Amino acid sequence: MKLEDVKRLDQQDKLHSYKEEFHCDSNTYYMDGNSLGLLSKRSEQTLLTSLEDWKQFGIEGWTDGKQPWYYMSEKLGEMTSPLIGAKPEEVINTGSITTNLHQLLATFYKPSGKRNKIIADALNFPSDIYAIKSQLELHGLHPTEHLIQVKSTDQYTLSEEDIIAAMDEEVALLLLPSVLYRSGQLLDIERITKAAHSHNIVVGFDLAHSIGALPHKLNEWGVDFAVWCTYKYLNSGPGGVGGLFVHEKHLGRKPGLAGWFSSSKDKQFDMEHDLTHAQTAGAFQIGTPHILSSAPLLGSLEIFQEAGINEIRKKSLQLTRCLMDLISEKLATYNLKIVNPTEDHRRGGHISLVHPEAASLCKALKQQGVIPDFRAPNVIRLAPVALYVSFEDVYNVVLILKDILDNDKQKSFSNERGTIA
Ligand SMILES: *Cc1c(COP(=O)(O)O)cnc(C)c1O
């Protein structure tokens, strides 16, 4: 593949102009949008509007501001729903992945008799596993006995067969990532959900690495609940408020962890001690929404509405394909292994490379203006985000990596991770 080939891909790219919507430093290639997405000008504006509402309206900003705070979580839920194939009332913007998991495990994990186990996997992000273990302990159960972690045979990917084989009448709930954070493997959500339901197992998915990167059909697939963060592919900013989905068949259910924001909105200010919870996913909120950490998402989701998640997925697949092809073509002589699944229907928005000097390679890349992402002990993740990475950027990133490897530039850095990796 030559420079003119990638330039042609950029000319044909319908999303090319969205790059200008983002604050992109022209001297860097940002390949870490799967950890923290970049700031868009629209997000900056919606955050400033919420500050302006506070300035102008004080307490009245809850109902009378330009972006009324009292309804913002519901509005964001509605705007998020097309990205995951949900109905507006099934989605709410609230909490973080981990707090939302606590909420939904408290709501949906009801061990009874022999049916008391939880299926997860051995590759998931630690926080999800910590939440499951603490919920088991709150029920007086033990992770060693009641948590089944489906193993990987290659350290990077999971097999749907192994997951399905772990299901039986002793399992109450299953929680898996849609896309694995390390290898970028996309699981077959529909197939897993169908199999779990045939065993009467409640199904939850963590969409951290798929929301904003690819489309979902959560309502149609019958997934019981889902959680996600918004600071990765959804570009809501550091600590941006997350979200959750509860399937319509469960709406009306009492929240496991209640608070005054679980209220039906017209009853909330009656200040009664008996909660009348909302009949929407809003019931799974707890306290006052974090408005200044929600407002940037208003601007960001407008971009997703306009660009369309199917277009975004189409370009993302082309970008990751282009990146893999260039790596195979130009870096074949080096000890770099692509460990993400290579088929389109099995990979998410990033590619994952293994190298014994992964940590020092990441430092060398940063020195050359490429922002990658390192995961201990030896994984380099590269996320060419469709909204603000071009095909030419991908080409240049591979040339920079080639130059580092050709000249052993990584040798001048220690092969250890920094504080944040
Ligand atoms: C990013 C990520 C998290 C982070 O959880 P927060 O509570 O939002 O900090 C959790 N789980 C997975 C799978 C992630 O990728």
Short mmCIF file of C-alpha atoms and ligand atoms in Angstrom, two decimals:
data_model
loop_
_atom_site.label_atom_id
_atom_site.label_comp_id
_atom_site.label_asym_id
_atom_site.label_seq_id
_atom_site.Cartn_x
_atom_site.Cartn_y
_atom_site.Cartn_z
CA MET A 1 0.00 0.00 0.00
CA LYS A 2 1.35 3.41 -0.98
CA LEU A 3 0.76 6.96 0.20
CA GLU A 4 -1.39 7.68 -2.87
CA ASP A 5 -3.62 4.70 -1.99
CA VAL A 6 -4.40 6.01 1.49
CA LYS A 7 -4.89 9.52 0.11
CA ARG A 8 -7.49 8.12 -2.25
CA LEU A 9 -9.27 6.41 0.66
CA ASP A 10 -9.37 9.77 2.45
CA GLN A 11 -10.87 11.44 -0.61
CA GLN A 12 -13.64 8.83 -0.71
CA ASP A 13 -14.29 9.02 3.03
CA LYS A 14 -17.71 10.50 3.85
CA LEU A 15 -16.65 11.20 7.44
CA HIS A 16 -13.40 12.97 6.54
CA SER A 17 -14.62 16.44 7.48
CA TYR A 18 -15.51 15.46 11.07
CA LYS A 19 -11.84 15.66 11.99
CA GLU A 20 -12.22 19.46 11.91
CA GLU A 21 -14.90 19.20 14.59
CA PHE A 22 -12.29 17.99 17.08
CA HIS A 23 -9.41 19.63 18.86
CA CYS A 24 -6.68 17.57 17.17
CA ASP A 25 -3.08 18.61 17.65
CA SER A 26 -1.60 18.75 14.15
CA ASN A 27 1.73 17.38 15.43
CA THR A 28 0.33 14.21 16.97
CA TYR A 29 -1.35 11.05 15.79
CA TYR A 30 -3.92 10.25 18.46
CA MET A 31 -4.49 6.49 18.55
CA ASP A 32 -5.85 6.29 22.09
CA GLY A 33 -9.50 7.26 21.59
CA ASN A 34 -10.47 3.89 23.06
CA SER A 35 -9.19 5.10 26.45
CA LEU A 36 -10.05 8.78 26.31
CA GLY A 37 -11.72 10.28 23.26
CA LEU A 38 -10.72 13.76 22.07
CA LEU A 39 -12.65 16.94 22.79
CA SER A 40 -14.98 18.12 20.04
CA LYS A 41 -15.86 21.78 19.58
CA ARG A 42 -19.52 20.90 20.11
CA SER A 43 -18.80 19.24 23.46
CA GLU A 44 -16.81 22.25 24.52
CA GLN A 45 -19.82 24.41 23.60
CA THR A 46 -22.44 22.33 25.45
CA LEU A 47 -20.25 22.33 28.56
CA LEU A 48 -19.92 26.12 28.33
CA THR A 49 -23.70 26.40 27.88
CA SER A 50 -24.27 24.53 31.16
CA LEU A 51 -21.84 26.85 32.93
CA GLU A 52 -23.64 29.82 31.38
CA ASP A 53 -27.00 28.42 32.57
CA TRP A 54 -25.60 28.23 36.09
CA LYS A 55 -24.25 31.76 35.80
CA GLN A 56 -27.54 33.17 34.51
CA PHE A 57 -30.19 31.10 36.23
CA GLY A 58 -28.76 29.78 39.51
CA ILE A 59 -31.22 27.22 40.92
CA GLU A 60 -33.67 27.87 38.08
CA GLY A 61 -31.16 26.23 35.75
CA TRP A 62 -32.70 22.89 36.74
CA THR A 63 -35.78 23.65 34.70
CA ASP A 64 -35.31 26.95 32.88
CA GLY A 65 -31.78 26.82 31.50
CA LYS A 66 -30.98 26.37 27.84
CA GLN A 67 -30.04 22.74 28.68
CA PRO A 68 -32.35 22.03 31.69
CA TRP A 69 -30.42 19.96 34.22
CA TYR A 70 -33.45 18.12 35.63
CA TYR A 71 -34.08 16.32 32.32
CA MET A 72 -30.53 16.06 31.01
CA SER A 73 -29.91 12.39 31.98
CA GLU A 74 -33.13 11.32 30.24
CA LYS A 75 -32.35 13.44 27.20
CA LEU A 76 -28.88 11.92 26.94
CA GLY A 77 -30.39 8.45 27.33
CA GLU A 78 -32.72 9.16 24.45
CA MET A 79 -29.88 10.47 22.30
CA THR A 80 -27.78 7.38 23.12
CA SER A 81 -30.52 4.85 22.34
CA PRO A 82 -29.94 4.62 18.54
CA LEU A 83 -26.30 3.70 19.15
CA ILE A 84 -27.31 0.53 20.97
CA GLY A 85 -30.61 -0.39 19.34
CA ALA A 86 -32.70 0.54 22.35
CA LYS A 87 -35.93 2.40 23.00
CA PRO A 88 -35.45 5.83 24.62
CA GLU A 89 -37.05 4.75 27.90
CA GLU A 90 -34.62 1.83 28.20
CA VAL A 91 -31.58 4.10 28.51
CA ILE A 92 -30.33 6.57 31.10
CA ASN A 93 -27.11 8.53 31.41
CA THR A 94 -25.80 8.04 34.94
CA GLY A 95 -22.94 6.81 37.10
CA SER A 96 -19.83 5.02 35.92
CA ILE A 97 -19.50 1.49 34.60
CA THR A 98 -18.60 0.19 38.02
CA THR A 99 -21.34 1.98 39.98
CA ASN A 100 -23.91 1.05 37.32
CA LEU A 101 -22.79 -2.56 37.57
CA HIS A 102 -23.30 -2.45 41.33
CA GLN A 103 -26.76 -1.02 40.75
CA LEU A 104 -27.76 -3.62 38.16
CA LEU A 105 -26.24 -6.56 40.02
CA ALA A 106 -28.14 -5.41 43.10
CA THR A 107 -31.28 -5.34 40.94
CA PHE A 108 -30.88 -8.47 38.80
CA TYR A 109 -28.67 -10.86 40.77
CA LYS A 110 -31.14 -12.71 42.98
CA PRO A 111 -29.49 -15.98 44.05
CA SER A 112 -32.04 -18.52 45.12
CA GLY A 113 -31.51 -22.14 46.09
CA LYS A 114 -28.99 -23.80 43.81
CA ARG A 115 -29.25 -21.10 41.19
CA ASN A 116 -26.68 -18.74 42.64
CA LYS A 117 -23.64 -18.53 40.37
CA ILE A 118 -22.38 -15.78 38.09
CA ILE A 119 -20.56 -16.38 34.81
CA ALA A 120 -17.88 -13.87 33.81
CA ASP A 121 -14.61 -14.33 31.98
CA ALA A 122 -10.94 -14.47 32.85
CA LEU A 123 -10.01 -11.57 30.55
CA ASN A 124 -12.42 -8.86 31.67
CA PHE A 125 -11.38 -5.48 33.01
CA PRO A 126 -10.60 -5.81 36.75
CA SER A 127 -13.27 -3.36 37.96
CA ASP A 128 -16.11 -5.52 36.61
CA ILE A 129 -14.74 -8.53 38.44
CA TYR A 130 -14.29 -6.53 41.67
CA ALA A 131 -17.95 -5.46 41.47
CA ILE A 132 -19.13 -9.05 40.96
CA LYS A 133 -17.01 -10.31 43.85
CA SER A 134 -18.31 -7.68 46.25
CA GLN A 135 -21.92 -8.38 45.24
CA LEU A 136 -21.38 -12.12 45.87
CA GLU A 137 -19.94 -11.31 49.27
CA LEU A 138 -22.90 -9.06 50.12
CA HIS A 139 -25.05 -12.17 49.62
CA GLY A 140 -22.76 -14.19 51.90
CA LEU A 141 -21.41 -16.16 48.91
CA HIS A 142 -17.83 -16.82 47.86
CA PRO A 143 -16.14 -15.88 44.58
CA THR A 144 -14.10 -19.10 44.60
CA GLU A 145 -17.29 -21.13 44.53
CA HIS A 146 -19.89 -18.87 42.97
CA LEU A 147 -17.97 -16.96 40.30
CA ILE A 148 -17.24 -18.91 37.13
CA GLN A 149 -14.59 -17.17 35.01
CA VAL A 150 -14.52 -18.64 31.53
CA LYS A 151 -10.89 -19.10 30.54
CA SER A 152 -9.08 -18.19 27.36
CA THR A 153 -6.95 -20.77 25.60
CA ASP A 154 -4.68 -18.21 23.93
CA GLN A 155 -4.56 -15.47 26.64
CA TYR A 156 -6.30 -12.98 24.31
CA THR A 157 -9.63 -14.26 23.08
CA LEU A 158 -12.66 -16.19 24.34
CA SER A 159 -14.63 -18.86 22.58
CA GLU A 160 -18.42 -18.54 22.51
CA GLU A 161 -18.61 -22.36 22.77
CA ASP A 162 -16.69 -22.28 26.07
CA ILE A 163 -19.00 -19.56 27.39
CA ILE A 164 -22.10 -21.52 26.41
CA ALA A 165 -20.63 -24.73 27.87
CA ALA A 166 -20.35 -23.01 31.27
CA MET A 167 -24.13 -22.36 31.40
CA ASP A 168 -26.29 -24.60 33.52
CA GLU A 169 -29.14 -24.53 36.02
CA GLU A 170 -26.87 -23.26 38.81
CA VAL A 171 -26.09 -20.02 37.01
CA ALA A 172 -28.24 -16.99 37.84
CA LEU A 173 -26.51 -14.28 35.84
CA LEU A 174 -23.90 -13.72 33.16
CA LEU A 175 -21.80 -10.62 32.65
CA LEU A 176 -19.43 -10.25 29.72
CA PRO A 177 -17.76 -7.46 27.76
CA SER A 178 -19.07 -6.88 24.22
CA VAL A 179 -15.52 -6.13 23.04
CA LEU A 180 -12.58 -7.33 25.13
CA TYR A 181 -10.54 -4.36 26.28
CA ARG A 182 -7.19 -5.94 25.59
CA SER A 183 -7.50 -7.94 22.37
CA GLY A 184 -10.42 -6.04 20.85
CA GLN A 185 -12.38 -9.27 20.26
CA LEU A 186 -16.08 -8.66 19.57
CA LEU A 187 -18.25 -11.38 21.09
CA ASP A 188 -21.43 -12.67 19.47
CA ILE A 189 -23.87 -10.95 21.82
CA GLU A 190 -26.99 -12.31 20.14
CA ARG A 191 -25.84 -15.92 20.25
CA ILE A 192 -24.66 -15.75 23.87
CA THR A 193 -27.90 -14.06 24.96
CA LYS A 194 -30.05 -16.66 23.24
CA ALA A 195 -28.11 -19.54 24.81
CA ALA A 196 -28.19 -17.97 28.28
CA HIS A 197 -31.93 -17.34 28.08
CA SER A 198 -32.52 -20.99 27.20
CA HIS A 199 -31.05 -21.70 30.66
CA ASN A 200 -33.03 -18.85 32.29
CA ILE A 201 -29.84 -16.91 32.96
CA VAL A 202 -30.03 -13.10 33.20
CA VAL A 203 -27.68 -11.49 30.67
CA GLY A 204 -25.67 -8.30 31.13
CA PHE A 205 -23.07 -6.79 28.81
CA ASP A 206 -20.39 -4.18 29.37
CA LEU A 207 -20.24 -2.04 26.22
CA ALA A 208 -17.18 0.03 27.24
CA HIS A 209 -15.28 -0.84 24.06
CA SER A 210 -18.15 -1.09 21.61
CA ILE A 211 -20.46 1.87 22.25
CA GLY A 212 -19.69 4.59 19.72
CA ALA A 213 -17.54 2.17 17.71
CA LEU A 214 -20.17 -0.18 16.31
CA PRO A 215 -23.96 -0.67 16.20
CA HIS A 216 -25.90 -2.93 18.60
CA LYS A 217 -29.45 -4.30 18.74
CA LEU A 218 -29.90 -4.73 22.46
CA ASN A 219 -33.70 -4.57 22.44
CA GLU A 220 -34.08 -7.00 19.56
CA TRP A 221 -31.49 -9.41 21.00
CA GLY A 222 -33.28 -9.33 24.34
CA VAL A 223 -30.19 -8.44 26.42
CA ASP A 224 -31.44 -7.87 29.99
CA PHE A 225 -29.12 -5.03 30.93
CA ALA A 226 -25.98 -3.23 29.80
CA VAL A 227 -23.54 -0.64 31.13
CA TRP A 228 -20.93 1.61 29.50
CA CYS A 229 -18.75 4.64 29.97
CA THR A 230 -18.79 7.65 27.66
CA TYR A 231 -15.22 8.93 27.91
CA LYS A 232 -13.87 6.33 25.45
CA TYR A 233 -15.40 6.27 21.94
CA LEU A 234 -18.19 8.70 22.92
CA ASN A 235 -15.76 11.55 23.66
CA SER A 236 -17.49 12.95 26.77
CA GLY A 237 -14.25 13.88 28.53
CA PRO A 238 -12.33 12.64 31.58
CA GLY A 239 -14.76 11.26 34.14
CA GLY A 240 -17.70 11.82 31.79
CA VAL A 241 -20.92 10.28 33.16
CA GLY A 242 -21.65 6.71 31.96
CA GLY A 243 -24.88 5.01 31.01
CA LEU A 244 -27.04 1.97 31.42
CA PHE A 245 -29.70 0.01 29.54
CA VAL A 246 -32.49 -2.05 31.06
CA HIS A 247 -34.66 -4.03 28.62
CA GLU A 248 -38.28 -2.89 28.45
CA LYS A 249 -39.48 -6.25 29.77
CA HIS A 250 -37.86 -5.30 33.12
CA LEU A 251 -38.98 -1.69 33.31
CA GLY A 252 -41.06 -1.03 36.40
CA ARG A 253 -38.79 -3.25 38.48
CA LYS A 254 -37.64 -1.81 41.78
CA PRO A 255 -34.03 -0.55 41.75
CA GLY A 256 -31.69 -2.62 43.94
CA LEU A 257 -30.04 0.57 45.16
CA ALA A 258 -32.57 3.36 45.49
CA GLY A 259 -32.11 7.10 45.85
CA TRP A 260 -34.22 10.17 45.27
CA PHE A 261 -33.25 10.35 41.59
CA SER A 262 -34.78 6.87 41.15
CA SER A 263 -38.11 8.67 41.57
CA SER A 264 -40.75 9.18 39.02
CA LYS A 265 -39.93 12.78 38.06
CA ASP A 266 -43.29 14.28 38.94
CA LYS A 267 -43.20 12.72 42.43
CA GLN A 268 -39.59 13.44 43.34
CA PHE A 269 -40.25 16.77 45.00
CA ASP A 270 -43.19 15.46 47.07
CA MET A 271 -40.34 14.40 49.41
CA GLU A 272 -42.17 11.29 50.61
CA HIS A 273 -40.31 8.52 52.43
CA ASP A 274 -41.92 5.84 50.26
CA LEU A 275 -40.24 5.89 46.87
CA THR A 276 -42.38 5.93 43.74
CA HIS A 277 -39.71 4.79 41.31
CA ALA A 278 -39.71 5.75 37.66
CA GLN A 279 -41.15 3.26 35.15
CA THR A 280 -38.17 3.86 32.84
CA ALA A 281 -34.44 3.14 33.05
CA GLY A 282 -34.34 6.41 35.01
CA ALA A 283 -35.32 4.33 38.09
CA PHE A 284 -31.74 3.06 38.22
CA GLN A 285 -30.27 6.49 38.95
CA ILE A 286 -29.38 7.14 42.57
CA GLY A 287 -28.35 10.71 43.42
CA THR A 288 -28.09 14.12 41.78
CA PRO A 289 -26.69 13.88 38.24
CA HIS A 290 -23.18 15.21 37.62
CA ILE A 291 -24.26 17.95 35.25
CA LEU A 292 -20.88 19.41 34.37
CA SER A 293 -19.61 15.92 33.54
CA SER A 294 -22.72 15.15 31.49
CA ALA A 295 -23.03 18.33 29.43
CA PRO A 296 -20.14 17.57 27.02
CA LEU A 297 -21.97 14.42 25.89
CA LEU A 298 -24.85 16.53 24.53
CA GLY A 299 -22.56 18.00 21.88
CA SER A 300 -20.77 14.77 21.23
CA LEU A 301 -23.93 12.72 20.65
CA GLU A 302 -25.12 15.27 18.08
CA ILE A 303 -22.09 14.34 16.02
CA PHE A 304 -22.98 10.64 16.28
CA GLN A 305 -26.57 11.41 15.24
CA GLU A 306 -25.34 13.22 12.16
CA ALA A 307 -22.54 10.88 11.15
CA GLY A 308 -24.53 7.71 11.85
CA ILE A 309 -23.17 4.68 13.68
CA ASN A 310 -23.28 2.47 10.57
CA GLU A 311 -21.03 4.88 8.64
CA ILE A 312 -18.73 5.09 11.66
CA ARG A 313 -18.47 1.29 11.86
CA LYS A 314 -17.85 1.02 8.13
CA LYS A 315 -14.94 3.45 8.27
CA SER A 316 -13.61 1.98 11.51
CA LEU A 317 -13.42 -1.48 9.92
CA GLN A 318 -11.63 -0.01 6.90
CA LEU A 319 -9.17 1.84 9.14
CA THR A 320 -8.31 -1.17 11.28
CA ARG A 321 -8.05 -3.33 8.14
CA CYS A 322 -5.69 -0.77 6.58
CA LEU A 323 -3.61 -0.67 9.77
CA MET A 324 -3.30 -4.47 9.91
CA ASP A 325 -2.41 -4.67 6.20
CA LEU A 326 0.29 -2.03 6.55
CA ILE A 327 1.75 -3.75 9.61
CA SER A 328 1.88 -7.09 7.80
CA GLU A 329 3.37 -5.46 4.73
CA LYS A 330 5.95 -3.15 6.27
CA LEU A 331 6.81 -4.72 9.63
CA ALA A 332 6.80 -8.40 8.75
CA THR A 333 10.43 -8.92 9.79
CA TYR A 334 9.82 -7.72 13.34
CA ASN A 335 8.58 -9.71 16.29
CA LEU A 336 5.15 -7.99 16.30
CA LYS A 337 2.10 -10.19 16.64
CA ILE A 338 -1.44 -9.06 15.84
CA VAL A 339 -3.58 -10.69 18.55
CA ASN A 340 -7.02 -9.17 17.82
CA PRO A 341 -9.31 -11.35 15.72
CA THR A 342 -8.88 -10.29 12.09
CA GLU A 343 -12.38 -11.08 10.75
CA ASP A 344 -14.67 -8.04 10.49
CA HIS A 345 -17.48 -9.54 12.57
CA ARG A 346 -15.11 -10.48 15.41
CA ARG A 347 -13.16 -7.28 16.03
CA GLY A 348 -14.02 -3.96 17.66
CA GLY A 349 -12.49 -0.54 17.04
CA HIS A 350 -8.87 -1.11 18.00
CA ILE A 351 -6.08 -3.42 17.04
CA SER A 352 -3.85 -5.12 19.50
CA LEU A 353 -0.16 -5.89 19.02
CA VAL A 354 2.08 -7.99 21.21
CA HIS A 355 5.83 -7.33 21.42
CA PRO A 356 8.36 -8.17 24.17
CA GLU A 357 9.38 -4.48 24.28
CA ALA A 358 5.80 -3.13 24.13
CA ALA A 359 6.30 -0.63 26.98
CA SER A 360 9.46 0.94 25.55
CA LEU A 361 7.98 0.94 22.04
CA CYS A 362 5.02 2.95 23.36
CA LYS A 363 7.39 5.47 24.93
CA ALA A 364 9.32 5.78 21.67
CA LEU A 365 6.06 6.24 19.75
CA LYS A 366 5.01 9.04 22.11
CA GLN A 367 8.33 10.78 21.61
CA GLN A 368 7.64 10.68 17.86
CA GLY A 369 4.15 12.16 18.24
CA VAL A 370 2.07 8.96 18.19
CA ILE A 371 -0.20 8.39 21.20
CA PRO A 372 -0.72 4.64 21.60
CA ASP A 373 -1.98 2.75 24.59
CA PHE A 374 -0.05 0.16 26.57
CA ARG A 375 -1.53 -2.70 28.58
CA ALA A 376 0.81 -4.72 30.80
CA PRO A 377 2.74 -6.84 30.26
CA ASN A 378 3.26 -6.66 26.47
CA VAL A 379 0.26 -5.28 24.59
CA ILE A 380 0.14 -2.15 22.39
CA ARG A 381 -3.38 -1.03 21.48
CA LEU A 382 -3.92 1.28 18.52
CA ALA A 383 -7.37 2.77 18.00
CA PRO A 384 -7.84 4.65 14.73
CA VAL A 385 -11.08 6.41 15.68
CA ALA A 386 -13.30 6.95 12.63
CA LEU A 387 -14.38 10.50 13.53
CA TYR A 388 -10.90 11.99 13.79
CA VAL A 389 -8.26 9.64 12.33
CA SER A 390 -7.56 9.56 8.59
CA PHE A 391 -6.15 6.79 6.42
CA GLU A 392 -3.07 8.92 5.88
CA ASP A 393 -2.63 9.15 9.66
CA VAL A 394 -2.69 5.36 9.87
CA TYR A 395 -0.07 5.17 7.11
CA ASN A 396 2.19 7.63 8.92
CA VAL A 397 1.82 5.82 12.25
CA VAL A 398 3.07 2.60 10.66
CA LEU A 399 6.02 4.43 9.05
CA ILE A 400 6.94 5.95 12.43
CA LEU A 401 6.77 2.52 14.08
CA LYS A 402 8.92 1.12 11.29
CA ASP A 403 11.51 3.85 11.79
CA ILE A 404 11.64 3.11 15.53
CA LEU A 405 12.10 -0.62 14.96
CA ASP A 406 14.58 -0.17 12.07
CA ASN A 407 16.78 1.94 14.31
CA ASP A 408 16.11 0.24 17.66
CA LYS A 409 14.93 3.59 19.04
CA GLN A 410 12.91 1.83 21.77
CA LYS A 411 16.21 0.75 23.37
CA SER A 412 16.69 4.23 24.85
CA PHE A 413 13.56 3.77 27.02
CA SER A 414 12.95 1.42 29.95
CA ASN A 415 10.55 -1.41 29.19
CA GLU A 416 8.27 -0.60 32.15
CA ARG A 417 4.87 0.99 32.28
CA GLY A 418 4.25 4.54 33.52
CA THR A 419 1.71 5.35 36.27
CA ILE A 420 -1.16 5.52 33.80
CA ALA A 421 -0.98 2.98 31.02
C1 LIG B 1 -13.01 1.45 30.88
C2 LIG B 1 -13.65 0.26 31.50
C3 LIG B 1 -14.15 0.32 32.82
C4 LIG B 1 -14.02 1.57 33.66
O1 LIG B 1 -15.03 1.62 34.62
P1 LIG B 1 -15.48 3.02 35.27
O2 LIG B 1 -16.29 2.61 36.42
O3 LIG B 1 -16.23 3.78 34.22
O4 LIG B 1 -14.23 3.72 35.68
C5 LIG B 1 -14.78 -0.80 33.32
N1 LIG B 1 -14.91 -1.92 32.59
C6 LIG B 1 -14.44 -2.02 31.32
C7 LIG B 1 -14.62 -3.30 30.55
C8 LIG B 1 -13.77 -0.94 30.76
O5 LIG B 1 -13.27 -1.04 29.53
#
